[in-house]
Amino acid sequence: MNQIHFTINGLPCVCEAGASILQAAKLNDIEIPNLCNDESVRVYGACGLCAVEVLDDGRGKPVPKLLRACSAKVMEGYVIRFDTERVNRSRKIALELLMSDHTGDCRGPCQLNCPAGTDCQGYVKKIAGGDFRGAVGIIKEKIPLPASIGRVCPHPCEQNCRRGLVEQPLSIAFLKAHAADRDLAGETYRPEPAAETGKTVAVVGGGPAGLTAAYYLRLKGHSVTVYDAAAKMGGMLRYGIPAYRLPKDVLDREIAEIARLGVSMKNNVRIGKDITLEQLRQESDAVILAAGAWSSMQMRVPGEDLDGVTGGIQFLHDISSGEGEIPDLTGKKVAVCGGGNTAMDACRTAIRCGAETVYVIYRRTRSEMPAEEIEIEESAEEGVTYKFLTNPAEIVGENGRVKQIRLQIMELGEPDASGRRSPVPVAGAFETLDVDLVIMAIGQKPDTAGLDGVTLTKKGTVAADTATFLTNLPDVYAVGDLTNRGASIAIEAIGEAGRCAAVVDSALRGEMKPYSAPYYSQKTVTAEDLAGREKQPRCQMPVRPAAERAKDFAPVNLGLSDETAVQEAKRCLECGCHDYAECKLIRYAQQQEIHPERLRGVKHTPGQERRLVCIERDNGKCILCGLCVRICDEVAKQGILGLVGRGFPTAVKPEFQDPAAVAICRSCKKCALACPTGALKIIED
Amino acid sequence: MSIRLAVGQGSCGIAAGAQKVANALRPLLAGSEVQLGTVGCIGMCWLEPIVDLYENDTLKARLVRVQPNHAEAIAEAAKSGDLSGIAELVIQPEDSAFLEQQTRIALRNCGIIDPESLESAKAAGAYSALGKILSTGMTPEDVIEVIKVSGLAGRGGAGFPTWFKWNAARQSAGDEKYLICNADEGDPGAFMDRAVIESDPHTLIEGMLIGAYAIGAKEAIVYVRAEYPLAIRRLENAICDAREAGYIGKNIMETDFSCEFRIKAGAGAFVCGEETALIESLEGQRGMPRLKPPFPAQSGYWNKPSNINNVETFANVAWIISNGGEAFAAMGTEDSKGTKVFALTGKIRRGGLVEIPMGMTLRQVIFEIGGGIRDGGTFKAVQMGGPSGGCIPASLLDTVIDYKKLAATGAIMGSGGMVVMDDSTCMVSMAKFFLDFTAKESCGKCVHCRIGTKRLQEILTRITEGEGQEGDIELMEELCNAVRDGALCGLGQTAPNPVLSTLRYFRDEFEAHIRDKRCPAHTCTALLHVSIDAEKCRGCTACARNCPVYAISGAVKEPHEINADACIHCGRCKAVCKFGAVIVE
Amino acid sequence: MQCECTKQKSDLSLLEPVLAEYAAVPGSLITILQHAQEIYGYLPTDVLYRIAECTGNSPARVLGVATFYTQFRFQPVGKYLIMLCDGTACHVNGSARIAAAVQEYLHVENGGTTEDGLFSFSIVACLGCCSLSPVMMINGDTYGSLTPEQVLEILKDIQAKEAAE
């Protein structure tokens, strides 16, 4: 036996003479990227991804050309690299070229629009199969609080759901809540933390962001402590979201699941008062700031400092915490200023506190309201009075207490840069309402007292790097409402915290890997493309009658039945590629930063055509590696598939689209199994 | 005294009307002593049809641009010996100089012998080199040594030493070997291989037989383009004659050497000029290149050792054997030996086939032999090497013709296409033309070529249509380098050359298209602005009547106007205006 | 569903001599296809099937080979096949103007056939008559140094000849 010695990417390797570089690498447990190679068929050399550079041919000279590892033989003394700048450049362009002619959705539009990147299609599919625990397993890869988030999330996923082009989007958020409820009620999904790393992390803030960071870092084996100023964990989920939307026991149980992993939770600890940031930094290997945004913004109108004027968050917090008494608003008139979800929570809470009249003061019209449609609808049912196109001009007091609110009448002007028509005052037009309580729900900002030495943005939020989540301090990270753009929805904070946890984990292991958004192939689908789909209406969440629910803080929603949930889940169009997990193309594409859009041009026409017995082929996803053709020919010995045409328009086709081809196919499925992308799909009938 | 009229009947000559001339002469000469013969192409294509008048096999007069209505006068002159009646047809001395400045080896018999007659070829020395080898006991190794001494390199483009390939095939184990002639002349702008086959097929056959003897092949195959029907016919005919005469088949010239001959017609795929794709095609497959190694010399046609050379390479072989390797090597430069045939075309005054010793300058070929630019234009660039080559600008006209020196300019020797361009040629659309070609001819196997050339072509199209963007030049350069590095075969690896070389020398033209939305050569129609000079316009209405999109308006005898939004820049108004009033810019 | 291809009915007996000569010779597929096209003027699908059957190639391979080469056609062509050269020299010397003249006069696209079935028009790679550029070939006859006016004369001559027959 003639053994030869060589190196690949600096690693010493050995194999028998005569092997190709690709084979030699494999024998030494090194994977050189490749798409068109398969050991069962002859070497082809089409994809060019396996290009390697030989820096030394064993005789002290470099090989001038890049070599295709699949065909070039390895030689004694070769110094092979496939991580040089030249190779990376070549592979990058090859991937960009391939992707520029690859039409498909790696992941569904639901997942791509989820700020946390939750695999909605994946868990919906589990639910469709009645596997709620399996569904929770998938959800918890991104969201550790699915029962809570499923109830409160404004679900950007549903916004992009393609079912919306057929009739209505899937009820993805409620499906998530349902699966999580069923999971909590039964044999709960409980992942085990990895082996202890001995590293410690302090998380400041026990809201959705802090808990998420804690959960994923604990799963990685780090020792995590969460500090929160409030009496209980949960942050905005507990103190900002009213119980009629998210019952506290649901939140408690989900937090208990996190604690169960061994996350230490310390309440009533305020940073800067009970403990300093410096102390935390000394005690821990990393600190994550996730303290949220708890101060209501001011409107800067006269009378804002009167008694009876409060912030939306303050109002909700006082009620939820039981710190302030639940105010008895019986017979009182309340004005809520703002059009977002906090305004909705505030107005509906005021109703539940017995207020006689609750106004929502909003300067645009209903269609411009950022709050969720269902919230507007349900609040109106519960008796909220909307004052559209009005803006507080002055809060009029009497003896230091609110008496009236004077409203400027507005009208819609020209659209602004964001496309929204901006409101402009109608000169001289005012309206005055008698009110006892004014709630300002126009936004929140963080309270950064106690975060000594941390650099802030101009907005007063903590400045954190978008890729590393690091603040100006080398071991202090920050995520969520506290940072950069300021307050947003919970799932944004959860997404950021999850990505941050991965960065922190990598840093704790010695090599920080900053976050970079992975590349996904996406395609455009219009209503016409889906015109043939059968219409199946969206499930309706049963709710308590308005008259009844307006009187208490018990849940509005009654929950879905298992049958309804399964039915609803089956509406999923499964837009994301079936082969994502196995797809070699996307795996390589995500290993480096690529920009196929700069090479955009004509593409092969996508389309699913069921061509052969058990194989469905999507021309848009085919990368012409020829593996299916060669396997059908050389391995299956059928020769049903062939390359037709030449150059760019070349396509793989069964012979003449002839029924005879169907007769020849033995359904060995070898072609589909070998396909490096999702172009061939096995249909299970 | 024998008098003979020889009508040049290569494809070009026939296209120019040579056959009609011959048909007109035939009845007029019937019964006279004057013989009427056919010869191939002398390479003076701009003078076709050409009739040569021979007296005792000596050229007495060369008559050019002959038309059937000249037949009577020619016949009369041939019979009487008095040429005064056809004086106007006799070639001008400066046109004769075209041939006099050449050194013809590969083309030595072209336009002189009758391509359909073995006797005519033998009279010019055909098969004497083969005879010399077989009768003097030269071994295959001896033959390879002579070729090595000659320095002959592959004339198809790559310029690889011929002896080396022959030796590699010779050294390969096995007694079933193949000798293949690549006559799939696909470079647009090159036609020397066609001319050799049409004009002197026995020289090719003899060269191939010598090659077959050298490597030990018992079968020789000519892979020839289907677009060359006349070449195929004459070659078939020649193979037939040679077989009958004992030059092909078993025991050639009564020796132990045996070799069969076969023609295989290509079916239209430029990539089949690449040797492994050619082999796939010969085997009846899609012409998609194979990975190298193994090289054909080890494993080629039917996985047997095979040697592939192009027509011009083989056309030099017999001469080298007869005259010695040293004689061939005495011509040319340090790096490139012997002669090279060029197809001189485009905006050239005297276009045709030129065979010159290596080492001449481009200026000599284009201006001294070719007579410079026709129609009073100005030289802008010469394209060499077709879709694998590049454009050489005026500043480099003194470049010496030699493999290395040409490669240094970004062009290549290639198979010898020399397309001359004047200032009316847009270099961006030239680059686009070549990428259109390679994208269309890409076999589609490897990613870099299949998608890369397509994207390059799309970017170039965008630029010529006025949709170029800032950054396009840099993107093309990046893409070009990647395609050159990553493509599987020669077609893809060299496809970026036309873009890179035009970018190198004519970058300002690209920038004018992209930034100023202007085509300096006024050829990219989307970038043209057509207007009428009111001072010059007489209101004749010719432009308005001829405008295909009714974009021109104006009263009779009043200056007309062009509606710029409707105008499609076709230029017809400019063509019909008698007063030069239409301005295209 | 029955697709168009299997409905085609060509006289396959015409092909038999070709198959008899070449079917057993390895590597002859392209040669057989060339002969078949000479016989039928194009390559009908049932002919391709027959060739596959007799040469031991799968129909997919036969179609793959046939579609790779530009010489092969899958639609009947007109009586006169006009091949206009778009090689470099022809391109530089204005083949685009010739193409426009042919297309306008015959109302035919590149790759198309006139309604009367008389002409097919195809822009092809270099015909190798670069010195006479621009060049076209009609049924094997080459015409060089063309101008749009000359092209129209040539086409009109053919039309007149056909009308006379």
Tab-separated table of C-alpha atoms in Angstrom, chain B residues 12 15 45 188-189 191 194 225-226 228 264-269 281-287 302 345-347 351-352 374 419 430 433-434 443 572, chain C residues 26-31 34 61 64-65 67-72 86-89 91-93 104 125-132 137 142-144:
chain	number	residue	atom	x	y	z
B	12	CYS	CA	-15.944	32.096	-51.079
B	15	ALA	CA	-20.392	32.545	-53.349
B	45	CYS	CA	-11.088	36.782	-51.215
B	188	PRO	CA	-16.357	33.287	-35.928
B	189	GLY	CA	-13.941	35.054	-38.239
B	191	PHE	CA	-11.807	30.025	-42.106
B	194	ARG	CA	-12.103	25.253	-44.487
B	225	ARG	CA	-18.295	21.156	-39.228
B	226	ALA	CA	-21.547	20.306	-40.919
B	228	TYR	CA	-18.801	23.111	-44.520
B	264	LYS	CA	-17.512	12.589	-38.898
B	265	ALA	CA	-19.685	15.639	-39.453
B	266	GLY	CA	-20.277	17.863	-36.441
B	267	ALA	CA	-23.769	19.049	-35.729
B	268	GLY	CA	-23.348	22.613	-34.634
B	269	ALA	CA	-21.743	23.201	-31.259
B	281	SER	CA	-19.510	14.225	-29.693
B	282	LEU	CA	-17.576	11.621	-31.692
B	283	GLU	CA	-18.998	9.019	-29.345
B	284	GLY	CA	-22.485	10.243	-30.152
B	285	GLN	CA	-23.070	12.139	-26.923
B	286	ARG	CA	-23.892	15.679	-25.918
B	287	GLY	CA	-20.688	17.634	-26.468
B	302	TRP	CA	-13.582	5.204	-26.412
B	345	THR	CA	-11.486	40.238	-42.329
B	346	GLY	CA	-13.661	43.078	-41.133
B	347	LYS	CA	-13.068	46.658	-42.195
B	351	GLY	CA	-9.387	40.683	-46.803
B	352	GLY	CA	-8.455	37.043	-47.165
B	374	ARG	CA	-11.285	50.239	-46.227
B	419	VAL	CA	-11.143	40.902	-37.509
B	430	MET	CA	-18.326	43.974	-29.611
B	433	PHE	CA	-21.425	40.154	-29.357
B	434	PHE	CA	-18.833	37.699	-28.089
B	443	CYS	CA	-22.689	23.547	-23.001
B	572	ARG	CA	-33.482	55.345	-41.791
C	26	PRO	CA	-21.097	2.525	-31.528
C	27	GLY	CA	-21.125	6.298	-31.380
C	28	SER	CA	-23.299	6.756	-34.456
C	29	LEU	CA	-26.209	8.542	-32.841
C	30	ILE	CA	-25.397	11.955	-34.291
C	31	THR	CA	-24.826	10.490	-37.734
C	34	GLN	CA	-28.298	13.796	-39.356
C	61	ARG	CA	-30.582	10.425	-24.180
C	64	GLY	CA	-30.685	15.150	-24.976
C	65	VAL	CA	-28.203	14.707	-27.821
C	67	THR	CA	-31.345	19.241	-28.466
C	68	PHE	CA	-27.675	19.871	-27.750
C	69	TYR	CA	-26.720	20.568	-31.350
C	70	THR	CA	-28.053	23.533	-33.275
C	71	GLN	CA	-28.195	21.598	-36.514
C	72	PHE	CA	-31.221	19.640	-35.363
C	86	ASP	CA	-23.675	36.303	-37.648
C	87	GLY	CA	-19.983	35.607	-37.315
C	88	THR	CA	-17.685	38.422	-36.203
C	89	ALA	CA	-16.845	39.666	-39.673
C	91	HIS	CA	-21.511	41.269	-37.589
C	92	VAL	CA	-18.993	44.057	-38.050
C	93	ASN	CA	-20.069	44.457	-41.660
C	104	GLU	CA	-39.409	42.654	-42.636
C	125	ALA	CA	-22.806	30.985	-36.268
C	126	CYS	CA	-19.951	31.743	-38.638
C	127	LEU	CA	-20.283	30.129	-42.075
C	128	GLY	CA	-16.596	30.694	-42.718
C	129	CYS	CA	-16.970	33.048	-45.681
C	130	CYS	CA	-15.787	36.015	-43.687
C	131	SER	CA	-14.190	37.861	-46.563
C	132	LEU	CA	-17.541	38.128	-48.293
C	137	MET	CA	-26.662	30.492	-47.257
C	142	THR	CA	-23.772	30.854	-50.413
C	143	TYR	CA	-24.464	34.513	-51.163
C	144	GLY	CA	-21.869	37.072	-50.152
